XYZ file of C-alpha atoms in Angstrom:
485
model
C 208.781 50.410 42.502
C 208.581 46.831 41.275
C 210.808 45.853 38.345
C 207.767 44.486 36.488
C 206.223 47.997 36.535
C 209.435 49.564 35.238
C 209.386 47.127 32.307
C 205.794 47.999 31.369
C 206.733 49.648 28.021
C 209.990 47.759 27.427
C 210.415 45.158 24.672
C 211.878 42.254 26.661
C 213.574 39.393 24.765
C 214.217 37.209 27.812
C 214.578 37.435 31.563
C 216.190 35.353 34.258
C 215.076 35.741 37.870
C 212.273 37.448 39.764
C 210.836 40.501 37.991
C 208.576 41.391 40.934
C 211.487 42.556 43.084
C 211.508 46.097 44.465
C 213.840 48.589 42.748
C 215.118 51.498 44.846
C 216.879 53.422 42.066
C 217.993 53.179 38.425
C 221.466 53.973 37.080
C 223.538 53.685 33.912
C 226.730 54.609 35.804
C 227.964 51.566 37.723
C 229.838 53.825 40.175
C 226.509 55.172 41.468
C 225.016 51.741 42.173
C 223.872 50.934 45.725
C 221.812 48.167 47.339
C 218.495 47.557 45.581
C 219.388 49.381 42.355
C 218.756 48.441 38.721
C 221.866 48.785 36.555
C 221.344 49.484 32.843
C 224.324 48.213 30.843
C 224.564 50.700 27.967
C 226.758 50.115 24.929
C 227.999 53.695 24.705
C 230.133 55.301 22.013
C 233.234 55.084 24.233
C 232.512 52.599 27.032
C 230.457 49.386 27.080
C 228.475 49.158 30.326
C 228.412 45.354 30.049
C 232.022 45.382 31.289
C 230.834 46.790 34.621
C 227.999 44.363 35.376
C 230.024 42.400 37.948
C 231.118 45.677 39.622
C 227.462 46.828 39.768
C 226.451 43.538 41.400
C 229.273 43.909 43.952
C 227.902 47.342 44.855
C 224.397 45.967 45.399
C 222.559 45.878 42.059
C 219.621 43.435 42.281
C 218.682 43.635 38.596
C 220.499 44.217 35.300
C 219.000 45.472 32.027
C 221.328 44.288 29.283
C 221.741 43.215 25.670
C 224.178 40.306 26.084
C 223.577 37.712 28.799
C 226.768 36.809 30.723
C 227.940 33.203 30.586
C 227.694 32.900 34.374
C 224.571 34.287 36.053
C 224.300 35.327 39.711
C 221.240 33.553 41.144
C 220.542 36.499 43.504
C 220.233 38.907 40.537
C 217.474 39.357 37.950
C 218.651 39.742 34.346
C 216.428 41.372 31.710
C 217.576 41.099 28.106
C 216.550 43.630 25.422
C 217.674 44.331 21.855
C 218.961 47.830 22.694
C 219.488 49.193 26.198
C 220.000 52.596 24.610
C 216.446 52.495 23.236
C 214.856 51.141 26.414
C 216.700 53.194 29.088
C 214.491 56.247 28.623
C 211.308 54.162 28.967
C 212.565 52.638 32.225
C 213.682 56.023 33.583
C 210.415 57.781 32.792
C 208.421 54.993 34.521
C 210.679 55.061 37.585
C 210.202 58.814 38.006
C 206.422 58.619 37.556
C 206.193 59.743 33.913
C 206.946 63.406 34.739
C 206.672 64.656 31.136
C 202.939 63.819 31.206
C 202.427 66.077 34.212
C 203.609 69.294 32.554
C 203.664 70.807 29.066
C 207.041 69.856 27.586
C 208.286 71.605 24.416
C 211.520 70.630 22.645
C 213.641 72.737 20.295
C 216.032 71.146 17.801
C 218.200 72.306 14.902
C 221.819 73.369 14.400
C 221.572 76.934 15.725
C 219.091 78.801 17.905
C 218.065 76.012 20.298
C 219.500 77.674 23.398
C 218.084 81.095 22.556
C 214.585 79.777 21.806
C 214.332 77.473 24.837
C 215.726 80.135 27.180
C 213.488 82.917 25.865
C 210.411 80.710 26.206
C 211.430 79.923 29.777
C 211.916 83.631 30.570
C 208.689 84.640 28.829
C 206.530 82.105 30.663
C 208.168 83.064 33.960
C 207.233 86.651 33.077
C 203.652 85.473 32.535
C 203.690 84.203 36.121
C 203.977 80.468 35.460
C 206.200 77.945 37.200
C 208.605 76.782 34.487
C 211.568 74.448 33.926
C 214.447 74.855 31.447
C 216.889 72.262 30.097
C 219.611 73.942 28.010
C 223.281 73.975 27.036
C 223.983 76.966 29.276
C 222.076 75.925 32.390
C 219.051 74.046 33.679
C 216.467 75.840 35.791
C 213.630 74.698 38.030
C 211.716 77.968 38.393
C 214.516 80.278 39.617
C 216.764 77.518 40.964
C 219.859 77.010 38.825
C 221.013 73.450 38.101
C 224.371 73.293 36.231
C 224.298 71.630 32.778
C 226.894 69.065 31.659
C 225.380 68.225 28.240
C 222.932 69.931 25.863
C 220.524 67.100 26.729
C 221.254 65.025 29.889
C 221.216 61.213 29.962
C 217.713 59.692 30.374
C 218.117 59.055 34.116
C 219.252 62.617 34.912
C 216.686 64.033 32.472
C 213.710 62.292 34.072
C 215.041 63.114 37.542
C 215.136 66.810 36.609
C 211.651 66.679 35.087
C 210.333 64.948 38.225
C 211.831 67.734 40.362
C 210.128 70.274 38.095
C 206.790 68.530 38.614
C 207.412 68.415 42.378
C 208.148 72.175 42.293
C 204.797 72.780 40.592
C 206.099 73.577 37.090
C 203.371 73.827 34.458
C 205.768 74.089 31.504
C 209.255 72.868 30.589
C 211.304 73.963 27.593
C 214.312 71.957 26.469
C 216.967 71.711 23.792
C 217.016 68.384 21.966
C 220.445 67.764 20.450
C 220.968 65.356 17.556
C 223.092 63.154 19.844
C 220.288 62.955 22.401
C 217.686 62.089 19.772
C 219.919 59.497 18.087
C 220.884 57.942 21.429
C 217.237 57.846 22.624
C 218.011 60.035 25.636
C 214.563 61.596 25.212
C 212.932 58.182 24.720
C 209.722 57.745 26.698
C 209.104 61.490 27.088
C 205.829 63.017 25.953
C 206.102 66.386 24.198
C 203.234 68.800 23.573
C 205.286 70.595 20.944
C 208.487 70.646 18.903
C 210.388 73.497 17.219
C 212.772 73.223 14.254
C 215.285 76.072 13.860
C 217.584 75.309 10.918
C 220.036 72.708 9.671
C 223.641 73.241 8.594
C 226.822 71.218 8.861
C 227.666 70.215 12.439
C 228.587 67.119 14.498
C 229.687 65.119 11.435
C 232.461 63.677 13.607
C 229.622 61.712 15.232
C 226.942 61.378 12.523
C 229.459 60.883 9.645
C 227.103 62.234 6.939
C 224.805 65.238 6.674
C 221.908 62.876 5.847
C 222.438 60.977 9.113
C 222.538 64.275 10.999
C 219.321 65.468 9.308
C 217.568 62.154 9.945
C 218.494 62.289 13.634
C 216.751 65.652 13.922
C 213.770 64.377 11.915
C 213.315 61.432 14.325
C 212.174 63.934 16.941
C 209.282 65.191 14.795
C 208.433 61.695 13.565
C 207.840 60.747 17.199
C 205.542 63.634 18.157
C 201.973 62.521 18.995
C 198.837 63.603 17.123
C 197.782 66.082 19.814
C 201.142 67.921 19.722
C 202.283 70.811 17.502
C 205.372 71.074 15.283
C 206.624 74.573 14.425
C 209.134 74.664 11.575
C 211.299 77.273 9.861
C 209.930 77.690 6.323
C 213.075 79.664 5.371
C 215.287 76.598 5.832
C 215.396 74.129 2.937
C 215.014 71.259 5.428
C 212.141 72.917 7.287
C 209.349 70.980 5.590
C 211.442 67.781 5.391
C 211.496 67.718 9.199
C 207.707 67.596 9.479
C 206.754 65.559 6.398
C 206.015 62.425 8.450
C 204.888 63.950 11.741
C 201.460 63.259 13.225
C 201.544 66.645 14.986
C 199.793 69.839 13.834
C 202.299 71.682 11.622
C 202.817 75.466 11.768
C 205.441 77.496 9.890
C 207.369 80.708 10.551
C 209.275 82.879 8.062
C 210.901 86.240 7.383
C 211.003 85.608 3.612
C 207.742 83.980 2.503
C 204.139 83.266 3.405
C 203.833 81.380 6.680
C 201.624 81.019 9.757
C 203.896 83.407 11.673
C 205.720 86.178 9.777
C 208.042 89.074 10.577
C 210.132 91.759 8.885
C 212.818 94.148 10.127
C 211.853 97.840 10.127
C 215.012 99.247 11.809
C 218.248 97.768 13.170
C 220.800 99.115 15.703
C 223.336 97.481 18.040
C 220.863 98.149 20.868
C 218.099 96.214 19.072
C 215.549 96.185 16.242
C 212.069 97.367 15.380
C 210.075 94.511 13.879
C 206.700 93.908 12.399
C 205.303 90.575 13.593
C 202.003 89.468 12.089
C 201.189 93.075 11.219
C 202.034 94.601 14.620
C 205.151 96.663 15.424
C 207.398 95.767 18.338
C 210.835 96.860 19.569
C 213.186 94.069 20.666
C 216.627 93.989 22.305
C 218.176 91.661 19.695
C 219.927 92.099 16.346
C 220.267 89.893 13.268
C 217.891 88.154 10.888
C 218.542 84.817 12.572
C 217.329 86.320 15.842
C 214.154 87.466 14.095
C 213.638 83.799 13.182
C 214.318 82.790 16.796
C 211.814 85.343 18.100
C 209.224 84.157 15.580
C 209.665 80.581 16.822
C 209.131 81.833 20.389
C 206.090 83.868 19.314
C 204.547 80.932 17.428
C 205.144 78.516 20.303
C 203.520 80.869 22.798
C 200.509 81.204 20.457
C 200.219 77.403 20.225
C 200.393 77.211 24.030
C 197.342 79.472 24.229
C 198.814 82.922 24.857
C 197.377 86.059 23.200
C 199.426 87.900 20.515
C 199.368 91.217 22.418
C 200.741 89.775 25.670
C 203.418 87.841 23.740
C 204.630 90.980 21.921
C 204.824 92.922 25.189
C 206.894 90.109 26.696
C 209.160 89.939 23.597
C 209.961 93.645 23.962
C 211.313 93.070 27.498
C 213.435 89.978 26.773
C 217.218 90.250 26.526
C 219.812 88.243 24.628
C 220.952 84.906 26.029
C 224.428 84.939 27.585
C 227.108 84.642 24.896
C 224.781 85.215 21.958
C 225.563 88.424 20.034
C 226.508 90.310 23.201
C 227.936 93.774 22.485
C 230.609 95.337 24.744
C 231.362 99.002 24.017
C 234.965 100.194 24.111
C 235.763 103.621 25.625
C 237.562 104.323 22.318
C 234.354 104.132 20.274
C 234.462 100.638 18.794
C 232.400 97.588 19.719
C 233.295 93.992 20.596
C 230.617 91.345 20.039
C 230.822 87.996 21.873
C 229.031 85.089 20.219
C 228.955 81.290 20.505
C 229.124 80.866 16.694
C 231.151 77.695 16.093
C 229.773 76.480 12.750
C 230.138 78.038 9.268
C 226.436 78.907 9.176
C 226.405 80.484 12.645
C 229.484 82.552 11.755
C 227.817 83.710 8.534
C 224.634 84.676 10.432
C 226.470 86.670 13.087
C 228.614 88.521 10.541
C 225.514 89.305 8.457
C 223.859 90.725 11.593
C 226.894 92.936 12.261
C 226.875 94.217 8.665
C 223.129 94.903 8.910
C 223.861 97.248 11.822
C 226.924 98.843 10.221
C 224.887 99.336 7.018
C 227.712 100.945 5.006
C 228.620 103.371 7.806
C 232.296 102.759 7.172
C 233.231 100.655 10.173
C 235.521 97.671 9.653
C 234.897 94.147 10.944
C 237.717 92.270 12.696
C 236.886 88.633 13.447
C 238.642 86.501 16.066
C 237.749 82.818 15.771
C 239.046 79.274 15.921
C 237.699 75.720 15.866
C 237.367 73.031 18.526
C 239.795 70.142 18.798
C 238.581 66.590 18.100
C 235.387 67.751 16.433
C 234.262 67.750 12.793
C 237.491 68.718 10.987
C 235.638 69.253 7.720
C 234.042 72.467 8.969
C 237.381 74.127 9.825
C 238.259 75.399 6.310
C 234.592 76.373 5.792
C 234.629 78.516 8.948
C 237.788 80.293 7.785
C 236.140 80.974 4.418
C 233.030 82.468 6.053
C 235.123 84.627 8.374
C 237.264 86.000 5.527
C 234.264 86.566 3.259
C 232.637 89.102 5.594
C 235.579 90.519 7.578
C 238.247 93.105 6.843
C 240.713 91.220 9.034
C 240.561 87.735 10.533
C 242.640 86.502 13.459
C 242.646 82.721 13.680
C 243.272 81.502 17.215
C 242.519 78.717 19.683
C 238.995 77.770 20.707
C 238.972 74.580 22.817
C 241.923 72.685 21.303
C 241.342 69.858 23.809
C 244.329 67.553 23.241
C 244.978 68.550 19.624
C 247.852 70.855 18.708
C 246.363 74.404 18.417
C 248.514 75.303 15.415
C 247.396 72.135 13.602
C 243.763 73.237 13.974
C 244.623 76.691 12.650
C 246.471 75.066 9.713
C 243.315 73.092 8.887
C 241.381 76.368 8.800
C 244.018 78.056 6.622
C 243.786 75.171 4.141
C 240.424 76.552 3.028
C 241.906 79.884 1.923
C 243.702 80.896 -1.241
C 246.744 83.203 -1.368
C 244.661 86.374 -1.715
C 242.373 85.455 1.185
C 245.320 84.682 3.447
C 246.496 88.302 3.147
C 243.544 89.247 5.390
C 244.504 86.679 8.048
C 246.723 86.699 11.134
C 247.333 83.593 13.249
C 247.847 83.902 17.020
C 247.418 80.676 18.987
C 247.015 82.422 22.372
C 243.348 83.468 22.480
C 243.864 86.367 24.885
C 246.656 87.788 22.745
C 244.483 87.376 19.655
C 241.709 89.444 21.282
C 244.244 92.027 22.490
C 245.676 92.346 18.977
C 242.191 92.866 17.514
C 241.564 95.643 20.086
C 244.875 97.317 19.169
C 243.893 97.274 15.482
C 240.351 98.577 16.005
C 239.383 102.213 15.469
C 236.267 104.234 16.231
C 233.216 102.708 14.501
C 234.814 99.271 13.998
C 233.389 95.988 15.282
C 235.398 93.080 16.719
C 233.606 89.740 16.589
C 234.974 87.278 19.159
C 233.371 84.004 18.086
C 233.267 80.402 19.221
C 233.011 80.319 23.019
C 230.107 82.620 23.884
C 228.798 81.633 27.338
C 231.688 79.238 28.097
C 233.961 80.349 30.928
C 236.748 77.856 30.283
C 239.264 76.797 27.655
C 240.128 73.122 27.339
C 243.814 72.535 26.568
C 245.468 69.096 26.693
C 242.311 67.702 28.259
C 242.386 70.213 31.149
C 239.813 72.985 31.575
C 241.322 76.386 32.429
C 239.237 79.413 33.398
C 238.797 81.642 30.350
C 235.909 84.022 29.679
C 235.843 86.128 26.505
C 233.721 88.766 28.286
C 236.241 89.116 31.126
C 239.193 89.292 28.746
C 237.547 91.974 26.595
C 236.565 94.108 29.604
C 240.082 93.810 31.004
C 241.596 94.887 27.681
C 239.083 97.748 27.388
C 239.807 98.814 30.972
C 236.177 98.561 32.065
C 234.513 96.681 34.927
C-alpha cells in the first residue's frame, strides 16, 4: 500500500521525501522492522521510539512517522511529522489492514470490573447462535475457535488491527473486545469503528498510571464520546458514573439495572453456589452464576444481544447454558464439606462484590468466610489498605499474602495493606508471604460449611517475583491441597 493512502486520515504537520512509496508493513517496534516497512516512533510511557529511528532505518525502514524531526535526514527515507504519533498510529494501522472494524460488528466493553466476563459471554453466546465471532480479552483472544494468546487487555494498534483483519479473513460477523483505560487513553483503539459500547462500573483502579480518579473516569468516557451516531451505548444505571459516561455520546443510549427503572432490568429470585434463578424483563431464567455483580454482567450481555437484533427468548435460553469465565467466582468443593472460591478480584470494589456474593449464598447458614488475598507490586499503592479493609469487613479471618509482588518486597506490600487496619481489625488477620502456604493454612482452618475466597489471580497461571514469572495456579494449588484431580 502506498504511504499516501496510509496517511489518508492522519493530521500531517510536515513531510520530507516521497509519500507515494510502497509500504510493505507497519511497526512500532523497531526490532520487527524489515525492508520496505514504515516505522512509527512512539513516545511511550517507558521508552521513546525516536531513539530507535536510526536502528529502524538500518533494518530497512523506508518511511518514519514521528513527532520530532532529526537534525540529519536520510535522503533515501521519507519522514512524516505529526503532533502525536500515539494518536495517529491507530489510524495508520487500520488503513494498512483494510479498515477491518468496518467489515464486522465490533462491540467494546469498558469499566473497572466485568469487562472480561461480558466480552467473553457475548463471544460464547454468539458462537452458540451459530455466528463466526472474534474475541479480544485479558484472558485470551479468539478467532472463532482458534486461540490467540493475549499479552495485554487491549493490544497495541498494529497487533489489534492485524487480529481484526484475521477475523474478517476468517469470516467473522461479530467481534467483542475489552477496552481498558490505558488503551483508550493511549489511542490504541484509534481509527476503529464500533457498533456498540458497554459501560460496567467505575471504582478505584490504575491510579498509578492515571494519577487521579477524574483522569481515570475521563479516559473511560472518551470511548463513549467517540461512538458514532449509528452505534449504541449500554450503561449501568446502578453505577453513579453510569450516566456521566454517556452524557456526551452521539450513540443511542440504553440502560440496565437491578435496582431501578431501566431499559433492561433483573432481580434475583434464588441463589446457590451452583447458580441463580433470575427474572429478566419479566421472564424467569436459571443461570450458572452467582452474585449481584454477575446479574449486572448478564444484563449487559442481554441488552447488547437485544441491540444486535436477537430475540429475548433465544437470548435467555443461551444465558441459561453459559458458564462462568475462568477465574471468576469459580467454586471448588472440598471432600471435607467446605468450598474454595477462586476469583480475579484485585480492587477494593471487586473484593467487596465477591464477598457480598458469597454471603448471599451463605445467607446466615452459619458458614464462616476465610479470605486469602494480597496486592500487586508496583501498582496503585493507595488501594492496598482499602483492599485489606474490604476483606476484613466481610470475612471471619483474613490471610494477607503475596499476589504478584514483581520486584517489590512481598512483606512491604502486606505492611501497606495492614496500615489500613486498626488494632481490633488486625486480630482477624494472619500474614503469610508464601501464597501456597497461605492457601494451605486457610484449608486447615476451614470446617464443613465454610467458604475460602482465594482472590487476586483468578485465571493467571503464574506469579511474578523479582521480575521473573513462575508457574503458579490457584486452582491447581487448591486441588492439590484438597487431594482432588
